[in-house]
Coordinates of C-alpha atoms in Angstrom, one line a residue:
X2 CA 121.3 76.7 104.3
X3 CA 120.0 79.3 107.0
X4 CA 121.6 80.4 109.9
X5 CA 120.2 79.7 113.3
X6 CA 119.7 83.3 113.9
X7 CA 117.3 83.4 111.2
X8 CA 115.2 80.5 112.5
X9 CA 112.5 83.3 113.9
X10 CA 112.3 84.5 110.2
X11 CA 109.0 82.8 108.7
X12 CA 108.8 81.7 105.0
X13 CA 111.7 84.1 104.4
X14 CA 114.1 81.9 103.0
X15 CA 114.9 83.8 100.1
X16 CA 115.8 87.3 102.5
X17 CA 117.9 85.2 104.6
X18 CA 119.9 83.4 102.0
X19 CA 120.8 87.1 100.6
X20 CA 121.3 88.6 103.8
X21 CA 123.7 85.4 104.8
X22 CA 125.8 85.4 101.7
X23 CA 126.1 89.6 102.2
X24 CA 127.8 88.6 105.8
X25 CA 129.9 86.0 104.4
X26 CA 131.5 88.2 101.5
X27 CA 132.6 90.1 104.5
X28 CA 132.0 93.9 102.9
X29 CA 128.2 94.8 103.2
X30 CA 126.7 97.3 102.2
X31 CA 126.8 100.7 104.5
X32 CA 122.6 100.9 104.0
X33 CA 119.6 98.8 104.2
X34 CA 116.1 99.3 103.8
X35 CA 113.9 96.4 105.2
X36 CA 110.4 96.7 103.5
X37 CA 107.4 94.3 104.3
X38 CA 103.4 93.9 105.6
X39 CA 103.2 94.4 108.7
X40 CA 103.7 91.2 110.8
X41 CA 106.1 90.0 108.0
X42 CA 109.2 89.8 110.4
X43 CA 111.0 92.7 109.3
X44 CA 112.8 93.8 113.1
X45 CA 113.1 90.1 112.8
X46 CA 114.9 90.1 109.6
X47 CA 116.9 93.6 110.9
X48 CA 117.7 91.7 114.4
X49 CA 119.3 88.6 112.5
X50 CA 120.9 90.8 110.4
X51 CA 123.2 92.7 113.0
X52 CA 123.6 89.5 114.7
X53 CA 125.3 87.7 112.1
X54 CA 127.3 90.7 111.1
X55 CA 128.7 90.6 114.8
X56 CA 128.9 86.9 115.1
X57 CA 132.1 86.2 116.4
X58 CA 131.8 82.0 114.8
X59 CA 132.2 80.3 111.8
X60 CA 130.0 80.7 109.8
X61 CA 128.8 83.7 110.8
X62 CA 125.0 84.1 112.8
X63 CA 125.3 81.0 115.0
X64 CA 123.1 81.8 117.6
X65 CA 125.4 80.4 120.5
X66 CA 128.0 82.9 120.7
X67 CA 128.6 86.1 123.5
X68 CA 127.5 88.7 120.3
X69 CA 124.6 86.9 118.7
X70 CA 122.7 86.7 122.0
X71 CA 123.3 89.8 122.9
X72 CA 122.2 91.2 119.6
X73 CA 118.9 88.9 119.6
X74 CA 118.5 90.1 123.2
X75 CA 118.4 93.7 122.2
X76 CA 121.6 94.9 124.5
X77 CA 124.5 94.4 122.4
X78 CA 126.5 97.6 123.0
X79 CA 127.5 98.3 119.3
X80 CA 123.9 97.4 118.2
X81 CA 121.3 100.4 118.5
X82 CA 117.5 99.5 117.9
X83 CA 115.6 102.8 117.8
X84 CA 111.9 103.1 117.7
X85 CA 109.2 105.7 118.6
X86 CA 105.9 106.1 120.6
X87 CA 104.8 109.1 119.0
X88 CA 103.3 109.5 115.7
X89 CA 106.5 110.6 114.1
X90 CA 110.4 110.6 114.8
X91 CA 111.5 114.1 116.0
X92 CA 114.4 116.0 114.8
X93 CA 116.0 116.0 117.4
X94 CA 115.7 112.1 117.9
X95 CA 117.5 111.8 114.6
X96 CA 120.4 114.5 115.2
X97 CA 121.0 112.1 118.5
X98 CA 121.6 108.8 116.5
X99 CA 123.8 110.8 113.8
X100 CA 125.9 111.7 116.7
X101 CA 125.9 108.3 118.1
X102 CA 126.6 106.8 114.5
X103 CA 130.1 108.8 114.8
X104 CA 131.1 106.6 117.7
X105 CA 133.5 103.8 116.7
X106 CA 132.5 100.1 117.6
X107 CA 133.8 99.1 121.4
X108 CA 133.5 95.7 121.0
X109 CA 131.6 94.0 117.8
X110 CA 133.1 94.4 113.9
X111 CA 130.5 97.4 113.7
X112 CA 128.3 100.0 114.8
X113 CA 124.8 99.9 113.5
X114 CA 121.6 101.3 113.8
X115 CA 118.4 99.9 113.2
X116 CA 115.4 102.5 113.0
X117 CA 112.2 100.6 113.0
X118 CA 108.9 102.5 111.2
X119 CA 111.4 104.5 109.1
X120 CA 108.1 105.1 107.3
X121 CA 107.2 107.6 110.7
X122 CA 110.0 110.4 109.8
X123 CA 108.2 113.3 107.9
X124 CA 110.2 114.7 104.9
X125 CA 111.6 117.6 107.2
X126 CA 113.8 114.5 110.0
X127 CA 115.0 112.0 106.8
X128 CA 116.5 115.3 105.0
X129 CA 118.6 115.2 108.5
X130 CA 119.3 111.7 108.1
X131 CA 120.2 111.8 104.3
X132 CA 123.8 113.2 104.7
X133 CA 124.9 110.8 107.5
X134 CA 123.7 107.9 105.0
X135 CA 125.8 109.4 102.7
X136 CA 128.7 109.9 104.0
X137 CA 129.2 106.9 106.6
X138 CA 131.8 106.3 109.5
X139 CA 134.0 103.5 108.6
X140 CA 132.1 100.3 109.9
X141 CA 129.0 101.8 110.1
X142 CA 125.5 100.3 109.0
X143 CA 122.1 101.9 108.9
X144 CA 119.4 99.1 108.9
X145 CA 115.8 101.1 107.9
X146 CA 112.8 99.2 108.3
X147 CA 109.2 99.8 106.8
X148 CA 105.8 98.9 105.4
X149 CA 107.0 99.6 101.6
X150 CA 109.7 101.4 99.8
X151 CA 106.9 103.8 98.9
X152 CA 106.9 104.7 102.6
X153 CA 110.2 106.5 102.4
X154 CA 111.4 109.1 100.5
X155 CA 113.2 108.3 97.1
X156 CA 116.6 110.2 98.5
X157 CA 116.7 107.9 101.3
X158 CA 115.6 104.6 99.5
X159 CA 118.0 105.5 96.6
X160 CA 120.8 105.6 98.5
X161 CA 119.6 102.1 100.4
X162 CA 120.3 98.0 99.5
X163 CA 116.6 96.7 99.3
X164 CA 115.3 93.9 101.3
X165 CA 111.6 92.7 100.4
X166 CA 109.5 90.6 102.7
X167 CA 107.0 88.9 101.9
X168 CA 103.5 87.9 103.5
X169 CA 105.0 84.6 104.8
X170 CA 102.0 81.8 104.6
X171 CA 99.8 80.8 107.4
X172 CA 101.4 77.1 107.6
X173 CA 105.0 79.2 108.1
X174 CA 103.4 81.1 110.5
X175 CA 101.7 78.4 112.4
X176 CA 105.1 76.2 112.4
X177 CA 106.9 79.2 113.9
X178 CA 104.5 79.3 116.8
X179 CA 104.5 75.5 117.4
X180 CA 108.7 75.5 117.1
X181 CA 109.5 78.5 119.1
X182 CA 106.2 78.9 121.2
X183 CA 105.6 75.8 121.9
X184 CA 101.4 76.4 121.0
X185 CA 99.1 73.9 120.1
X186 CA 99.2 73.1 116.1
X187 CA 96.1 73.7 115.7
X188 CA 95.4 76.7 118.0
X189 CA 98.6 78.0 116.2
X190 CA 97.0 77.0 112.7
X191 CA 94.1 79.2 113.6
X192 CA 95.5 81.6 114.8
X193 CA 97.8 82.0 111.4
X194 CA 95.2 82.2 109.8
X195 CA 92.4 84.7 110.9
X196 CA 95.6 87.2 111.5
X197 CA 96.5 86.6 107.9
X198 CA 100.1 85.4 109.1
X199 CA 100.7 88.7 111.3
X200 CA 103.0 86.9 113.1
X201 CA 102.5 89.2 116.1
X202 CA 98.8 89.2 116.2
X203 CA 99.1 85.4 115.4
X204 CA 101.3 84.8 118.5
X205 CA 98.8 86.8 120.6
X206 CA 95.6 85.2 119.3
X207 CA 97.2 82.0 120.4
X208 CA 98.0 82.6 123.7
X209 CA 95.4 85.3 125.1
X210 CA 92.0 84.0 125.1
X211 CA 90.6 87.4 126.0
X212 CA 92.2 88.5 122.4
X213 CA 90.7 85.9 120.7
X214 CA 86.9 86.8 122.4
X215 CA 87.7 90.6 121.5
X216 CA 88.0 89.5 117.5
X217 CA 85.3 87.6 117.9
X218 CA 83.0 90.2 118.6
X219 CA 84.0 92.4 115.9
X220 CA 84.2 90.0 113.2
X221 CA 80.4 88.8 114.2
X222 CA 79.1 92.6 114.6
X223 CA 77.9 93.0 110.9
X224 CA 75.3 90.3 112.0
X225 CA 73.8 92.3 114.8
X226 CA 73.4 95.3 112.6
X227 CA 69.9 96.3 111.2
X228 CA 68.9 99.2 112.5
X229 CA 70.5 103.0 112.7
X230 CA 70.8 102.8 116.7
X231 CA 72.4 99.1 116.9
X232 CA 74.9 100.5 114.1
X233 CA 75.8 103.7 116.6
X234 CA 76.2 101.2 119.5
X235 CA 78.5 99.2 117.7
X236 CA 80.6 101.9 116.9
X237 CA 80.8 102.5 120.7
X238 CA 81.8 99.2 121.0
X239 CA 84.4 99.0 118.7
X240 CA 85.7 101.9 119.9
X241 CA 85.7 100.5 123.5
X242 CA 87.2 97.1 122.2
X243 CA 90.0 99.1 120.6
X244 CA 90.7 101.1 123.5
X245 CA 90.7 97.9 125.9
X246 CA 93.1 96.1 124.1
X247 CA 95.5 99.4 124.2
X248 CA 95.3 99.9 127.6
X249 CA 96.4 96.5 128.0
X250 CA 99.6 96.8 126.5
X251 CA 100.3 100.2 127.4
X252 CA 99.3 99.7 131.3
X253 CA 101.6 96.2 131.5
X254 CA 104.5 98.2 129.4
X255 CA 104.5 101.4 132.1
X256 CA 104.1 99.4 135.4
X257 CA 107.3 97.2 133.8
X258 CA 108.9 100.7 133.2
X259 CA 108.2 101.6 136.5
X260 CA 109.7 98.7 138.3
X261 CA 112.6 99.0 136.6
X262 CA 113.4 102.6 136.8
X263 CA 112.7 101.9 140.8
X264 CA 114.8 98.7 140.9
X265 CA 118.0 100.7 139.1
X266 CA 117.5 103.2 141.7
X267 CA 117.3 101.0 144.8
X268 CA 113.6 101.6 145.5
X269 CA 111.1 99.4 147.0
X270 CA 107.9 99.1 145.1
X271 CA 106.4 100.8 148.3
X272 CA 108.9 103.4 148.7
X273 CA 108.8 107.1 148.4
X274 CA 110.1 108.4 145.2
X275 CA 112.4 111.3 146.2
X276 CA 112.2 114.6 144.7
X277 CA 115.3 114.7 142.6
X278 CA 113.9 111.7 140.9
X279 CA 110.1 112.5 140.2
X280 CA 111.2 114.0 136.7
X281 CA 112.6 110.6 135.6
X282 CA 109.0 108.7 136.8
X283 CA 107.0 112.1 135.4
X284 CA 108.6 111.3 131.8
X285 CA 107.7 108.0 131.9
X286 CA 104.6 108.4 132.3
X287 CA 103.8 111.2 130.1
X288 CA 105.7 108.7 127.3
X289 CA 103.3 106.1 128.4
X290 CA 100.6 108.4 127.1
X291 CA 101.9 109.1 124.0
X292 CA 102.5 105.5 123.2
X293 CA 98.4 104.7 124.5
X294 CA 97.5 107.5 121.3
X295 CA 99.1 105.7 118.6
X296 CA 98.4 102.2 120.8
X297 CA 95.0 103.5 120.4
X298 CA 95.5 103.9 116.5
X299 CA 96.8 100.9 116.0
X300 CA 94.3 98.8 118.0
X301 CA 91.5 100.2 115.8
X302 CA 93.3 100.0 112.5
X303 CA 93.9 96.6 113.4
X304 CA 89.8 96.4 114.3
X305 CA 89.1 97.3 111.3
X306 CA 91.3 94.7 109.3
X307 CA 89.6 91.9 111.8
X308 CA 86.0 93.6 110.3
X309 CA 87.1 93.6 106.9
X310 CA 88.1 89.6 107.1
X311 CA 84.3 89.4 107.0
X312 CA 83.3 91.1 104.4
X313 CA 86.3 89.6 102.4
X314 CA 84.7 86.2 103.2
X315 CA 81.2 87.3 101.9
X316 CA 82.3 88.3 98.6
X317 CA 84.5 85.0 98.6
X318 CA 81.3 83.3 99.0
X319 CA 79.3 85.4 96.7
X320 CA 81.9 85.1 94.2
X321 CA 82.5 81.1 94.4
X322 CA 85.6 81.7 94.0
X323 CA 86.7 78.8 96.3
X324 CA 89.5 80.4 98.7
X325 CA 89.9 79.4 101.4
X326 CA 88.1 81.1 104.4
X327 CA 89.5 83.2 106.9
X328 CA 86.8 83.1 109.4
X329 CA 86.0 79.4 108.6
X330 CA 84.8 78.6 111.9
X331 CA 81.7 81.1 110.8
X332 CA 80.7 79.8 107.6
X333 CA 77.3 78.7 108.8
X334 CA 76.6 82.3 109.3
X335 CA 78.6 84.0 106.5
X336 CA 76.8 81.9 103.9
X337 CA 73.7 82.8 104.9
X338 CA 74.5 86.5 105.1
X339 CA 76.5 86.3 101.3
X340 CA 72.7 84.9 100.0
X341 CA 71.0 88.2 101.5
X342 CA 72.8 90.7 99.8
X343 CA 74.4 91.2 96.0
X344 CA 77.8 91.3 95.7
X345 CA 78.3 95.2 94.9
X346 CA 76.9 95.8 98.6
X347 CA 79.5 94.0 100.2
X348 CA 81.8 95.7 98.1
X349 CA 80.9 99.0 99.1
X350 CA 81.0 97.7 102.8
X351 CA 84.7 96.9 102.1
X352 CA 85.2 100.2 100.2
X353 CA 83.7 101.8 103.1
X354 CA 85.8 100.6 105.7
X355 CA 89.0 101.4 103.6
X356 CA 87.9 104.2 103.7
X357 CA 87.0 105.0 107.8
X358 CA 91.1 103.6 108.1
X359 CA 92.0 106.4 105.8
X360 CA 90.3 108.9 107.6
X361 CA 91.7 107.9 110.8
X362 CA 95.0 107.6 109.9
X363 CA 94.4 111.5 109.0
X364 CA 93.2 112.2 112.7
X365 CA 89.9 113.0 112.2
X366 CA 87.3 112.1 115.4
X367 CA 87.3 108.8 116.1
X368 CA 83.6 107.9 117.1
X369 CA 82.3 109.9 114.4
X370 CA 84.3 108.4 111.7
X371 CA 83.4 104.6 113.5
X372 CA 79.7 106.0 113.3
X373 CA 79.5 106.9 109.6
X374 CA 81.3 103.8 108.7
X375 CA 78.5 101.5 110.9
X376 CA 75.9 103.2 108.9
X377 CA 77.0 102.7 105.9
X378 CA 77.9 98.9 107.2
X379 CA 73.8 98.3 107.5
X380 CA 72.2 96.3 104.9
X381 CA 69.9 98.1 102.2
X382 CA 66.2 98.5 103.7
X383 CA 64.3 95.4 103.2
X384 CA 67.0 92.7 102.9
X385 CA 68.2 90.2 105.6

């Protein structure tokens, strides 16, 4: 039977009936390594984790008590949940949690750290973490979370207790958003689905029309493309698209920032910002930049998945292989495209956008890479 801090943990039964009966035994492991998909729940999984280690009821992770809301709230005082803007966890990041690992617990059973996108530390800032995982404070628990075990090197994972998410289904997905959310079912159905049970993007797609109008328009692009100059437009727009939805979440993020920093130090949102405390505001804002780059990244990575949904469909279609649709709402003009082009097209087109994600991931220009990969997007000359 699950906990009620797990509730927010979709079609992850199995992780939370290991995780549960690891708090009740009462001696857990000193080292955790969260793996899953992204949007799989795996801060989720980390969050219920360290709440039902601290619980203070019986049974342990009830939800109700001082230490499990503070630890779902993200301000429990023995709970650290560490995460980075930049593109990878600096050295000196890492040296600054080791030294806050040495601190005993104040006020829960233990101290523990969860570092989200472990997968983000280059070789040089996990060799700096390695000897702190192996040789622990008493009551101390590192909780590493990332895409795949893969992701972090075999010194670290070796020395870690394996936790493996799965892709929960879009019907867990879609009953998390109705339960906790209170969305629509089937707004919250749809929405499950076309994110491919992301449970973030799922929860967004639901709520923000504007979201759900940006997908649209890169999911239908591959059906305005004919020509060479359409396919460099649309790499403009997707560019643009991606770049939109970033500053969205970067500018609403720094203006919270902002009024907080000026609320803690008794300043009106109108009020001059003394000199002594410009550096404070000046290093916000230069973070907030940071974060918009790998906002930026992720926007467009997450683009191109939306683009690949149609191409997946196509080949479905081509294929008659009778899954289920992701875009169903467009089947009247994904079967008609599927019948104007053989199935080792779309293929490549999927190759090729596999590719472009690849390539960005590795820095290279953005708007040429997006260019190249609209080219090779266009059908072959005299089909469609």
């Amino acid at each position: 039977m699950s906990r009620p801090v797990f509730a927010e943990l979709a079609g992850q039964q199995r992780v939370a009936d290991s995780l549960i009966a690891e708090v009740d035994q009462g001696n857990p492991t000193h080292a955790w390594l969260v793996t899953g998909p992204p949007g799989s729940g795996r801060t989720t999984a980390a969050r219920a984790f360290a709440a039902a280690l601290q619980c203070t009821q019986t049974p342990a992770g009830c939800g109700q008590c001082e230490a499990c809301k503070q630890v779902m709230a993200g301000n429990h005082p023995d709970v650290s949940f560490v995460s980075t803007n930049k593109v990878a966890y600096q050295i000196e990041d890492v040296r600054h949690l080791i030294t806050r690992a040495q601190e005993r617990a104040g006020k829960g059973k233990w101290r523990i750290i969860i570092i989200e996108d472990a997968d983000r530390m280059t070789e040089r800032t996990t060799n700096v973490l390695l000897k702190a995982i192996e040789e622990p404070p008493a009551m101390m628990i590192w909780i590493l979370c990332a895409p795949s075990p893969a992701d972090v090197l075999v010194t670290i994972r070796s020395r870690c207790r394996a936790v493996n998410l799965s892709v929960p289904s879009a019907t867990d997905v879609a009953d998390l958003l109705v339960r906790r959310d209170g969305l629509d079912p089937q707004m919250a159905q749809f929405a499950a689905r076309v994110s491919q049970s992301h449970i973030g993007v799922a929860r967004l797609l639901a709520r923000d029309e504007k979201a759900r109008e940006r997908r649209e328009k890169v999911v239908t692009l591959p059906l305005r493309l004919s020509t060479l100059p359409q396919a460099m437009a649309a790499a403009a727009e997707i560019s643009t698209l991606a770049s939109e939805q970033a500053e969205a979440m970067t500018g609403s993020q720094l203006n919270a920032q902002i009024a907080e920093l000026r609320h803690a130090n008794g300043l009106g949102e109108e009020e001059h910002i003394p000199p002594g405390l410009r550096g404070q505001f000046k290093s916000l804002e230069e973070n907030a930049k940071r974060f918009a780059r790998r906002a930026t990244f992720d926007a467009l990575d997450r683009t191109l998945i939306d683009l690949t949904t149609f191409f997946r469909d196509v080949l479905s279609l081509q294929l008659h292989s009778g899954i289920e649709l992701i875009n169903e709402h467009l089947r009247d003009k994904l079967e008609p495209y599927a019948a104007s082009q053989r199935s080792e097209k779309t293929l490549a087109q999927l190759d090729a956008i596999n590719e472009t994600r690849q390539r960005l991931a590795a820095n290279v220009n953005q708007l040429i890479a997006l260019e190249a990969l609209m080219a090779r997007l266009l059908p072959k000359p005299g089909r469609r």
